[in-house]
Coordinates of C-alpha atoms and ligand atoms in Angstrom, one line a residue:
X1 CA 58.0 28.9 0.1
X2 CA 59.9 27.9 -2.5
X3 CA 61.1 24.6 -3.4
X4 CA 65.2 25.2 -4.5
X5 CA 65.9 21.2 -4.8
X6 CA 64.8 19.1 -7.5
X7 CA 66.5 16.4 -6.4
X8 CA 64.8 13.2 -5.7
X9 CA 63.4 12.6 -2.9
X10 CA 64.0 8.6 -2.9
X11 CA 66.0 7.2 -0.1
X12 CA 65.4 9.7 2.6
X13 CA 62.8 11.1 4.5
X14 CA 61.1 14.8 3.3
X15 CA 62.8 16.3 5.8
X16 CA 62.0 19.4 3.9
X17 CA 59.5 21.3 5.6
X18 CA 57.1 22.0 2.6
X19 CA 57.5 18.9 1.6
X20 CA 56.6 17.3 5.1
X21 CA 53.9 19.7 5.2
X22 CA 52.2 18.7 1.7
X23 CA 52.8 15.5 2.5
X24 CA 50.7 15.3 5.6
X25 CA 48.2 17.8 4.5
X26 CA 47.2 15.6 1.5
X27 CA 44.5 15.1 1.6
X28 CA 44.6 11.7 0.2
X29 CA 46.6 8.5 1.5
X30 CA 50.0 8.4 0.8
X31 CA 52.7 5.7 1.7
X32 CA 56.4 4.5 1.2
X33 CA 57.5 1.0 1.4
X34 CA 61.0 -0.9 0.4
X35 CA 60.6 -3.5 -2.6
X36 CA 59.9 -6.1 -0.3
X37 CA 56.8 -4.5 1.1
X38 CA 58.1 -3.1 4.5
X39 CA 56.7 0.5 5.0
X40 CA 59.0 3.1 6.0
X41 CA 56.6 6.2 6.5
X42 CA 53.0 7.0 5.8
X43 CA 51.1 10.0 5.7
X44 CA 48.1 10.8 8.6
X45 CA 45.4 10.2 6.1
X46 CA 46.7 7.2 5.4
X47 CA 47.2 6.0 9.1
X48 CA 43.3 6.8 9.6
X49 CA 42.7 5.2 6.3
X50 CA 44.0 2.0 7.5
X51 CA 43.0 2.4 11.0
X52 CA 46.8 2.2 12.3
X53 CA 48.8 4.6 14.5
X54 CA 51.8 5.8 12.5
X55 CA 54.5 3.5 15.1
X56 CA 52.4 0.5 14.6
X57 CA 52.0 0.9 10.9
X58 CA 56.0 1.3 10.3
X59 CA 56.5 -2.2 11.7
X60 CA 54.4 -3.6 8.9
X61 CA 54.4 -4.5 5.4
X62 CA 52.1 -3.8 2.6
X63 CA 51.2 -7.5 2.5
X64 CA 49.9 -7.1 6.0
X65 CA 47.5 -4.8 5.3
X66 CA 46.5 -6.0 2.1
X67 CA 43.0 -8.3 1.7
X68 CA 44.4 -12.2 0.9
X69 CA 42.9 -12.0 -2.5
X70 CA 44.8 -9.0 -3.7
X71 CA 48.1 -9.5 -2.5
X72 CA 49.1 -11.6 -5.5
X73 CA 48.0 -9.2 -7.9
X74 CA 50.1 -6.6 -5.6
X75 CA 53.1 -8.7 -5.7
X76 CA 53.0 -8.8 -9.7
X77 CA 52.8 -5.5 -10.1
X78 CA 56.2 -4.8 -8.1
X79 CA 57.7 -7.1 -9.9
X80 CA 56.9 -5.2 -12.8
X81 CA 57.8 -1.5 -11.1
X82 CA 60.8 -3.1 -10.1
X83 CA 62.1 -4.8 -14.0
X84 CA 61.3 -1.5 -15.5
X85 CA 58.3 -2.6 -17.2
X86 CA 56.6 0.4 -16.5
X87 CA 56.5 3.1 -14.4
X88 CA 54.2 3.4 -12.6
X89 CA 50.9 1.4 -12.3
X90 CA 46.9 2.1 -11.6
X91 CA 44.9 -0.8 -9.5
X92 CA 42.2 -1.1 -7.4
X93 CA 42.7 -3.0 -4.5
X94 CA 41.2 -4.1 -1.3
X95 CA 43.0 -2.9 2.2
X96 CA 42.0 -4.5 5.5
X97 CA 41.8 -2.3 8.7
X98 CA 43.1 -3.1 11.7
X99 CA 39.9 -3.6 12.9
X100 CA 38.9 -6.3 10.2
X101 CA 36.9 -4.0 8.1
X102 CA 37.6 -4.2 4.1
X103 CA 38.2 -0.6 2.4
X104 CA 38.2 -0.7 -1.4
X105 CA 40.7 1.9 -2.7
X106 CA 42.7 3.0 -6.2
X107 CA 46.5 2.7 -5.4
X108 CA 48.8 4.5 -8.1
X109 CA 52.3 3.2 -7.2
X110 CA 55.6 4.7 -8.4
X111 CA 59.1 3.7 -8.1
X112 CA 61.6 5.9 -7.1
X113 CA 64.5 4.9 -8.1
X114 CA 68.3 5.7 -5.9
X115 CA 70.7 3.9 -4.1
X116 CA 68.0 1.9 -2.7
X117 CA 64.3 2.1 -4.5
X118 CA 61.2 2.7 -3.2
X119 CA 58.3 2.5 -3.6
X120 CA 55.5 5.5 -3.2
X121 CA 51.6 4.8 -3.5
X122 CA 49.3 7.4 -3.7
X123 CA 45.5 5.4 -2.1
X124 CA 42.3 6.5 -2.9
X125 CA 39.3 5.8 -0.9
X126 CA 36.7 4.2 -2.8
X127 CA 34.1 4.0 -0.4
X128 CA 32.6 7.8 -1.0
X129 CA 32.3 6.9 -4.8
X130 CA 31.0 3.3 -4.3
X131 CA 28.6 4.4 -2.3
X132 CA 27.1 7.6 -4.3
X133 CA 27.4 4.6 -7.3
X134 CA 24.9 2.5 -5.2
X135 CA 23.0 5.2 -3.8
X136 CA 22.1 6.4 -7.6
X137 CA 21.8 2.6 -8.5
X138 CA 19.8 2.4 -5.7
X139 CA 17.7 5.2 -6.8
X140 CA 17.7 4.3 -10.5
X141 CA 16.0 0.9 -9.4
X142 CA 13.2 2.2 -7.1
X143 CA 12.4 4.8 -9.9
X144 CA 12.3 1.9 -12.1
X145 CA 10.1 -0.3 -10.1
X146 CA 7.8 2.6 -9.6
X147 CA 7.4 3.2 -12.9
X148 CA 6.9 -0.8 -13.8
X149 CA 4.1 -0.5 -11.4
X150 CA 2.4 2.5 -12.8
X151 CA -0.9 1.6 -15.0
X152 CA -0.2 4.6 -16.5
X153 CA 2.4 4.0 -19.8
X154 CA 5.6 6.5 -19.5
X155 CA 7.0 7.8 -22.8
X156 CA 9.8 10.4 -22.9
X157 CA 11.0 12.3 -25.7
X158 CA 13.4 14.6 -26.6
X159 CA 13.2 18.1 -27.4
X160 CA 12.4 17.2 -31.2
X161 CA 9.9 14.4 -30.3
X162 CA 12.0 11.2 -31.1
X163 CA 11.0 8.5 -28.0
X164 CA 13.7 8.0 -25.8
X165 CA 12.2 5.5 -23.5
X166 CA 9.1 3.2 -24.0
X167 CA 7.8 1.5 -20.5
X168 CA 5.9 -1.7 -20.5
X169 CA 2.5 -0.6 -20.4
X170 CA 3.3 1.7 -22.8
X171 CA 4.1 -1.7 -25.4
X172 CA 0.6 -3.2 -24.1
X173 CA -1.3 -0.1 -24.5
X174 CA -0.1 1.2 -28.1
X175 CA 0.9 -2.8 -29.3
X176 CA 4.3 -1.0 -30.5
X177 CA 7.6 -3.1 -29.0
X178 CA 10.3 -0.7 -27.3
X179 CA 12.5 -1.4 -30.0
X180 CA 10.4 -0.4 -32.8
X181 CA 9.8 3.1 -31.4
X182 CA 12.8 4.1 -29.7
X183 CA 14.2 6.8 -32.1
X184 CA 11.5 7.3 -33.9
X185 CA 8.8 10.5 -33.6
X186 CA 6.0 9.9 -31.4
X187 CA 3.4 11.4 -33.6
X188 CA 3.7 7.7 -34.4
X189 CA 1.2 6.9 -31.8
X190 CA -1.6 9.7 -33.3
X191 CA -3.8 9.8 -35.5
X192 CA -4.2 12.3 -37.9
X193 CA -4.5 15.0 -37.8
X194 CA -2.4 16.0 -34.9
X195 CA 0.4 13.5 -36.3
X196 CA 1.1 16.2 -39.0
X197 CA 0.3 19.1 -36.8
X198 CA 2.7 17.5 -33.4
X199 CA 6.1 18.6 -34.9
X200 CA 4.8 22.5 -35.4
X201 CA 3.6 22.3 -31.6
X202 CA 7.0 21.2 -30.1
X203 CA 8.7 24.1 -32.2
X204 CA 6.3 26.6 -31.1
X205 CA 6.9 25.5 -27.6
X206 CA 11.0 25.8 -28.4
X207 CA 10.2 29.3 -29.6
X208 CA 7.8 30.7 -27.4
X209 CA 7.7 28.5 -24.4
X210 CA 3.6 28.5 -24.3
X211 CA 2.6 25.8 -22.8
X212 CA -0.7 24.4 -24.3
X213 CA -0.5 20.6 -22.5
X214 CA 2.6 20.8 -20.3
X215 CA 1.6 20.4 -16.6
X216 CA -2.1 20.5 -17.7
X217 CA -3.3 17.1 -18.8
X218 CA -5.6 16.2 -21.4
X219 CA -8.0 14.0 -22.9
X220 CA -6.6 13.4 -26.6
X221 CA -7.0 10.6 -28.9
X222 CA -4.1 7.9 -29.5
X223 CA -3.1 5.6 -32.1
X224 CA -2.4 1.9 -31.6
X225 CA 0.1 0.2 -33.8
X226 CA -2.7 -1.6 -35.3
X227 CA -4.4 1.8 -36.4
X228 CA -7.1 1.5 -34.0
X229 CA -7.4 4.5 -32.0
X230 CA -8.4 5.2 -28.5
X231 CA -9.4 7.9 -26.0
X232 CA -6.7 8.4 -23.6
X233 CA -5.8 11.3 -20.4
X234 CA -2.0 12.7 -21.2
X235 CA -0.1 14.5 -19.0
X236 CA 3.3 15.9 -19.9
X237 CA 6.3 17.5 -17.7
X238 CA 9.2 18.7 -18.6
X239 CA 12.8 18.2 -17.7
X240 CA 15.8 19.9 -18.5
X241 CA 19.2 19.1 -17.2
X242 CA 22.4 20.7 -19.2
X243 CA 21.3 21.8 -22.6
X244 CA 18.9 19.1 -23.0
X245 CA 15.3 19.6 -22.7
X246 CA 13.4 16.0 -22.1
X247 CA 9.5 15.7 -22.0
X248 CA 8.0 13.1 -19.9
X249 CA 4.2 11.9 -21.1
X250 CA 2.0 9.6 -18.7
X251 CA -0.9 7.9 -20.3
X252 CA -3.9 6.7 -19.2
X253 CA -6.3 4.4 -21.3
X254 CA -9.8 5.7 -21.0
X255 CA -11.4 2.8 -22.4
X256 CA -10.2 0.6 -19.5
X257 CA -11.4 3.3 -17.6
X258 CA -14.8 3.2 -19.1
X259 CA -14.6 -0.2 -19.1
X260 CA -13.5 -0.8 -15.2
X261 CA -16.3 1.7 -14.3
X262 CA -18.6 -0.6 -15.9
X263 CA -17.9 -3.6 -14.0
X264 CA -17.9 -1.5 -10.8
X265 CA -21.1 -0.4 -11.3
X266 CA -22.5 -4.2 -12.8
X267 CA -20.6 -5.0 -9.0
X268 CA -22.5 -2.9 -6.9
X269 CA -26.2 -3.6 -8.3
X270 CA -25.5 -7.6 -7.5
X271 CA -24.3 -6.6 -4.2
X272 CA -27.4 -4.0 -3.6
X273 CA -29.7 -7.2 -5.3
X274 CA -28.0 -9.7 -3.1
X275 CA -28.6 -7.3 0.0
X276 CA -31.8 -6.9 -0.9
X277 CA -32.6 -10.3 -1.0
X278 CA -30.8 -10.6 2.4
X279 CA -32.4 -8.4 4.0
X280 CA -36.2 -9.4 2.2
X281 CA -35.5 -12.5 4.0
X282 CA -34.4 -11.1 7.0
X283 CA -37.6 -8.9 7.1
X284 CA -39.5 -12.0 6.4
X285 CA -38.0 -13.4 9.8
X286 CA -38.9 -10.1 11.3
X287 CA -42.6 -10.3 10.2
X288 CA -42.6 -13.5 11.3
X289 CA -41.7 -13.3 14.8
X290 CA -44.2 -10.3 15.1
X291 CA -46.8 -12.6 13.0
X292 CA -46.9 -15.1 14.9
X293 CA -48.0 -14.3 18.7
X294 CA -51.2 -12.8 17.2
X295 CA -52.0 -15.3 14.8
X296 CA -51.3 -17.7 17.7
X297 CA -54.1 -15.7 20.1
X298 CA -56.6 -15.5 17.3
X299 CA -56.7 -18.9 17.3
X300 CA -57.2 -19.6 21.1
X301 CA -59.6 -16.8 21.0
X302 CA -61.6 -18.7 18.7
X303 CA -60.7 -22.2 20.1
X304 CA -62.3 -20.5 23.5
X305 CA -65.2 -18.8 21.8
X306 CA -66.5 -22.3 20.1
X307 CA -66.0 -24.1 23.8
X308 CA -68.2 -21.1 25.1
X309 CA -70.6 -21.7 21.7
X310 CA -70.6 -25.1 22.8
X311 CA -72.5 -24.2 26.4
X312 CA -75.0 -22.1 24.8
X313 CA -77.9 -24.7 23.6
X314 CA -80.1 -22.7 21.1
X315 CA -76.4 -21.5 19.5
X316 CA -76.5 -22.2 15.5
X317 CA -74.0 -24.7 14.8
X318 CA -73.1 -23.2 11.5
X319 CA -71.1 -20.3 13.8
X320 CA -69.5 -22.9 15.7
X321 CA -68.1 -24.6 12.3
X322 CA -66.9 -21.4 10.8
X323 CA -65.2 -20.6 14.1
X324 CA -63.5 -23.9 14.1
X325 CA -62.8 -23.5 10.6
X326 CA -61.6 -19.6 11.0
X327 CA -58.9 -21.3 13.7
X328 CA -58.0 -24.1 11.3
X329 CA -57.1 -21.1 9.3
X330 CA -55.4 -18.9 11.7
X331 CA -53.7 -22.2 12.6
X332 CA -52.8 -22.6 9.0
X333 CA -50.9 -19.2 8.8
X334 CA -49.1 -19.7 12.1
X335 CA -47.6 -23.0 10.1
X336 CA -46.9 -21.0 7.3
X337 CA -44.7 -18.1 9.1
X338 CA -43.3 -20.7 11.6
X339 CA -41.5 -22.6 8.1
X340 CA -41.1 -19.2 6.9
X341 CA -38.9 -18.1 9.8
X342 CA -37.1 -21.9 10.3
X343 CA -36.2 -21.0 6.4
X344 CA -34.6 -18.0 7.0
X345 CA -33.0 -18.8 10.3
X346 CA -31.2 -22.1 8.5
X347 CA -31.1 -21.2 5.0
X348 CA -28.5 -19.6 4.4
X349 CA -26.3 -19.5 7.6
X350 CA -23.6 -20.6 7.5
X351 CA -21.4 -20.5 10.7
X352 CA -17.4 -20.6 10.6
X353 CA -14.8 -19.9 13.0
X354 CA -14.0 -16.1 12.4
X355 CA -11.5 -13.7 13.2
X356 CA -13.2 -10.9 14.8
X357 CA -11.0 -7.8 13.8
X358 CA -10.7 -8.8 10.2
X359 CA -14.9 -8.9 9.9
X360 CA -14.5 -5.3 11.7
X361 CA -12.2 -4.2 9.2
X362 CA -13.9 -5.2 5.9
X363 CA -17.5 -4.1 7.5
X364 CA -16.2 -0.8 8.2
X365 CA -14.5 -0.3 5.2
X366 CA -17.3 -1.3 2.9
X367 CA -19.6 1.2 4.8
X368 CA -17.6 4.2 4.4
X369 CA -18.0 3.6 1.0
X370 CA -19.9 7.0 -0.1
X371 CA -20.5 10.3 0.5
X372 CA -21.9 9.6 4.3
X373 CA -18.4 9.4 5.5
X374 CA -17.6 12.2 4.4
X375 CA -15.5 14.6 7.3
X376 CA -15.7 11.3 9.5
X377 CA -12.8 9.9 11.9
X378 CA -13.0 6.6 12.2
X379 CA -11.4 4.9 14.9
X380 CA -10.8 0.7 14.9
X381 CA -10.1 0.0 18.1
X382 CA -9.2 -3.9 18.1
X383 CA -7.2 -5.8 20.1
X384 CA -5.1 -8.8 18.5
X385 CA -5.6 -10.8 20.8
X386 CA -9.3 -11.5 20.2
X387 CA -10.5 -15.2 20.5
X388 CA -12.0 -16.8 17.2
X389 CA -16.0 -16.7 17.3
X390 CA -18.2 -18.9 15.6
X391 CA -20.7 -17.0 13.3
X392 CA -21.7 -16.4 10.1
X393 CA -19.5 -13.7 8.7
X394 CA -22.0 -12.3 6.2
X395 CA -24.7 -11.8 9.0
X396 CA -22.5 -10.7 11.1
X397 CA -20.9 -7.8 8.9
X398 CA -24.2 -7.1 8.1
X399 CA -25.3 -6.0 11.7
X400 CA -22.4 -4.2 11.7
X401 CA -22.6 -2.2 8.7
X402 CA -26.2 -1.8 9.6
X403 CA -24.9 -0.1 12.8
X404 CA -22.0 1.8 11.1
X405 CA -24.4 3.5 8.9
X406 CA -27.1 4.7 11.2
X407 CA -23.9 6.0 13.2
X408 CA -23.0 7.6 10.2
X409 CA -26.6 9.0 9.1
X410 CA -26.5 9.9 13.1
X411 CA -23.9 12.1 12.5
X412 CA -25.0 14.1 9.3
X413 CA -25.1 17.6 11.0
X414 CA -23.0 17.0 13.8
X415 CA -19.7 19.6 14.0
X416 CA -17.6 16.3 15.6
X417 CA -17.8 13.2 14.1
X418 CA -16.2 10.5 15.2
X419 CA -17.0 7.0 14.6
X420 CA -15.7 4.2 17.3
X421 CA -15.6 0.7 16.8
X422 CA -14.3 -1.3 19.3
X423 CA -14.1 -4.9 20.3
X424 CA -13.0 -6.7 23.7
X425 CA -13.4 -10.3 25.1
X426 CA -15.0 -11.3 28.9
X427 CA -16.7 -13.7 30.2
X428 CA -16.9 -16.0 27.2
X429 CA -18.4 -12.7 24.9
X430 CA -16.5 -11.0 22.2
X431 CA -18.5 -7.4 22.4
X432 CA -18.7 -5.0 19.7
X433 CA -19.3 -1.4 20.3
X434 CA -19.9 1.5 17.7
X435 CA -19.7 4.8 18.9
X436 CA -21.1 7.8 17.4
X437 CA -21.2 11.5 18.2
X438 CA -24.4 12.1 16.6
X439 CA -27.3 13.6 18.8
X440 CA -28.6 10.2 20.6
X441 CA -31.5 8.7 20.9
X442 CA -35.0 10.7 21.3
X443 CA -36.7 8.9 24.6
X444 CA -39.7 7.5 22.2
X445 CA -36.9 5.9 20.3
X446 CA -35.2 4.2 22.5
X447 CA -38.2 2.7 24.0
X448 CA -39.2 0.8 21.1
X449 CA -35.6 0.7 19.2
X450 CA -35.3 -2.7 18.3
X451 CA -39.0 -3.2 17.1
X452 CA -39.5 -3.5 13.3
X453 CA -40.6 -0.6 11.4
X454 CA -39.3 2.1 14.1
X455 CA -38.0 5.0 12.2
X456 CA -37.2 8.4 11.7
X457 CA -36.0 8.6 8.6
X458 CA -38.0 10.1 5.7
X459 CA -36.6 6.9 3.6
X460 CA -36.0 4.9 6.4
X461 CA -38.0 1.7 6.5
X462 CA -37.0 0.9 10.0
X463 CA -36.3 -2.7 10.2
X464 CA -32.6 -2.2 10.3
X465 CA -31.8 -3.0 14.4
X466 CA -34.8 -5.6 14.4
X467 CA -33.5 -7.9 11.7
X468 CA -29.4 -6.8 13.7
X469 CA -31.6 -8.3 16.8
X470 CA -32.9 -11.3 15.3
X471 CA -29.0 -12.2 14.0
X472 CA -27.7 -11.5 17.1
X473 CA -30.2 -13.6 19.7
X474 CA -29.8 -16.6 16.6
X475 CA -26.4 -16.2 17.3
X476 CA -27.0 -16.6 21.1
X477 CA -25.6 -13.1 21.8
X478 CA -27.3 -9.4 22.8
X479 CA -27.8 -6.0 21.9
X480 CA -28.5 -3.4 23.4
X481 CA -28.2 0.9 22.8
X482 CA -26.7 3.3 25.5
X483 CA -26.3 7.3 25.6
X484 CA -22.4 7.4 24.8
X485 CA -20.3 10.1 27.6
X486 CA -19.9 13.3 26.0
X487 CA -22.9 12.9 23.2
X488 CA -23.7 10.6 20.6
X489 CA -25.0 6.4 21.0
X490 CA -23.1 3.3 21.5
X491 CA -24.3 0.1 19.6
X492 CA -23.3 -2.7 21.3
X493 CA -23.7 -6.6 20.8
X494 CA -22.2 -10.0 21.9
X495 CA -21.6 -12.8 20.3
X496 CA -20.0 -15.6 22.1
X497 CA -16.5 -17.5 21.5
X498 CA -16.0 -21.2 22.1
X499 CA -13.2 -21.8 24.6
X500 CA -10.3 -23.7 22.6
X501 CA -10.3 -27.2 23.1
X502 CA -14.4 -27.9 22.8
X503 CA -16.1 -29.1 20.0
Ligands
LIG601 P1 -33.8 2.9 9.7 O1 -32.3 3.2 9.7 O2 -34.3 2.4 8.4 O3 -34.6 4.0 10.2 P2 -33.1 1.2 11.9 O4 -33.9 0.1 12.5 O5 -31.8 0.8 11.5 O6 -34.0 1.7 10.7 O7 -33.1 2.4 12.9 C1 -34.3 2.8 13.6 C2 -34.2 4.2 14.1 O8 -33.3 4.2 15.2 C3 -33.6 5.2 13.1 O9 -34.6 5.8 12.3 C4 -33.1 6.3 14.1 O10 -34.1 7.2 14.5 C5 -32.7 5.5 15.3 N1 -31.2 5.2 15.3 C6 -30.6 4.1 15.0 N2 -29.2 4.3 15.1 C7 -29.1 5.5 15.7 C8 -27.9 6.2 16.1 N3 -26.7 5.7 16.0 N4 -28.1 7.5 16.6 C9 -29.3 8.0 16.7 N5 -30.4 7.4 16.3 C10 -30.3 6.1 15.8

């Protein structure tokens, strides 16, 4: 169709067909309103813009549809339009729907001048390019906070190697400020002599595309800005977007590596040396208990064997001293172990209201430390609810990594393995099970389980579940073993809560 008019089309409605038909196809909102505001027709896009029907709408005036704050602006603009001051005029203004929401929008207004003007604005929903604005803002700012918490420094370069971007770590790792090395070649932070050789690399990349570092990661040697240099593991990618080619390098210091590895090594001999002495002690408590019931029949044995010396009248009374003496003795040693054990048992507890789940947690964690663990599922099963117990946490944890490990060792060759650990509250006990899949106890085991120096491990030394029973009866609690369902041992102990409200 072709259009034969060129005539205006102010003061009138496009009655014209292609007209009409452009005008409600447009995909963009289009309205016409007197100079005092009123609207006279508006296009469908516009309607749904504003969330008016089109009858509803044509009662209405700009004003009414325009947010409070804008319609001041609005009004200074006509006046303009309407002196001849310009032509036409670009804002960005705020709409309010019918139903109360706020629509941002670009309104280029024209006037059409006639018998009577009018005025025709062409709106432009902001909303789709607000939002893609705050969705890359958005994205910009988590990339950014990603990066900040990185250890590793991030240094990009373009395709010639002048540093386009410097991160943090990157200052505190080299000693060189953002500012001082943006622009400049980043065979600034090597030594030589790959700071002569960097440049040739780049172009042979440009040239030939080998890649010698890209993708790969390295172990090459850095310059600070102080000239001190340092090992350090670089890995490179690439980005291209357009014409540009950008290269994106992550750094890693080795010698806080090194260094870190140090200290966690330094960390795990105290804790093996404090563990030690833990469980020396707790061995001596062990010993002790078994110690003392025949040190305390030797010396009735004796005590009964002097009373029968006693009786016999041509008896040497030499024997009878050395037997009084030999039970003096034995008597001695019982004294001995009895402090011994009263040592250990108060020494070093130390019993605090504790949270149950959270001792669970850092025990279990701490023993699948290691290559044990390795192809286990572990399984916490706590319940928040538990009540606080009174215990001391580091005995405690201990009986439980004690029994997390033989569950563990337990399951070594098993094809499942699937350590449980769960706890539950009844009848004034918290209990604590751990479950393993491992082959269960052999019969001879069992019998004597909890007796020191049980084992049957080549490096066990067996006093693991007797020093976990002597915790857990100090505590006032149990423990006990039991053939899990379906394969495998359950551990379980007690350890009793005080009901809120007594001391
Ligand atoms: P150790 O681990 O040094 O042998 P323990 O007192 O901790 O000392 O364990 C004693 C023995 O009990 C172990 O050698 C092992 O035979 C058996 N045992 C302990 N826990 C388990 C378990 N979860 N499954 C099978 N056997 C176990």
């Amino acid at each position: 169709m072709t259009l034969k008019s060129k005539e205006p089309i102010a003061g009138r409605k496009p009655s014209d067909d292609a007209y009409r038909l452009l005008f409600e196809a447009a995909a963009i909102g289009i309205n016409w309103s007197e100079p005092d505001g009123r609207l006279i027709e508006a296009n469908q896009h516009f309607c749904a813009l504003v969330g008016y029907e089109h009858d509803e709408l044509m009662s209405r005036r700009v004003e009414d549809i325009t947010h409070p704050d804008d319609v001041a602006e609005d009004r200074r603009q006509i006046a303009r339009l309407l002196s001849g001051a310009c032509s036409s005029y670009i804002v960005e203004k705020r709409y309010v729907r019918k139903d109360g929401t706020v629509i941002p929008a670009r309104t280029t207004s024209s006037l059409m001048r006639g018998r009577s003007p009018r005025r025709i604005a062409v709106v432009e929903d902001l909303r789709p390019q607000l939002k893609a604005m705050n969705a890359q803002r958005e994205s910009a700012a988590r990339l950014k906070s990603i990066l900040d918490a990185v250890p590793d420094a991030m240094i990009v370069i373009d395709e010639r190697g002048a540093i386009e971007t410097f991160s943090p770590s990157a200052e505190a790792m080299f000693g060189f400020s953002a500012a001082e090395v943006v622009g400049q070649n980043v065979n600034i932070l090597m030594p030589s002599p790959y700071r002569e050789q960097h440049d040739g690399y780049l172009e042979r990349y440009r040239k030939t595309g080998e890649r010698h570092i890209i993708g790969i990661g390295r172990v090459v040697t850095g310059q600070r800005k102080d000239g001190t240099t340092f090992p350090m593991e670089l890995s490179v990618g690439e980005a291209i977007a357009g014409d540009a080619r950008r290269f994106t390098g992550f750094v890693r210091d080795l010698t806080e590596r090194e260094r870190s590895e140090r200290r966690i090594d330094q960390l795990q001999a105290e804790l093996m040396h404090v563990a030690r002495l833990g469980e020396l002690g707790q061995m001596g408590a062990a010993l002790a208990h078994e110690l003392n019931q025949p040190l305390a029949a030797i010396v009735n044995y004796l005590l009964a064997a002097r009373r029968l010396l006693q009786s016999v009248p041509e008896a040497p009374a030499r024997i009878g001293e050395a037997m009084e003496k030999a039970a003096a003795q034995a008597d001695r040693a019982g004294q001995v172990i009895r402090r011994l054990r009263e040592f250990v048992a108060r020494g070093e507890t130390e019993r605090r209201e504790e949270n149950v789940n959270a001792l669970i947690e850092e025990a279990a964690a701490l023993a699948l430390v290691g290559a044990k663990s390795a192809g286990v599922t572990t399984r916490l099963m706590l319940r928040p609810d538990l009540p606080l117990v009174l215990v001391d946490k580091v005995q405690i944890q201990q009986v439980l990594l004690n029994l997390i490990r033989n569950a563990l060792e337990a399951m070594d060759s098993s094809d499942e393995r699937v350590l449980t650990v769960e706890a539950a509250a009844a009848d004034g006990m918290v209990t604590v099970t751990v479950a393993d899949t491992g082959p269960g106890l052999s019969a001879e085991v069992a019998q004597n389980l909890f007796q020191p120096f049980v084992t049957t491990k080549a490096r066990g030394m067996g006093v693991g579940l007797s020093i976990c029973r002597s915790i857990i009866e100090a505590h006032g609690g149990r423990i006990w073993a039991s053939p899990r369902t379906g394969g495998g041992t359950n551990f379980a102990f007690t350890v009793p809560f005080e009901l809120r409200g007594q001391p």
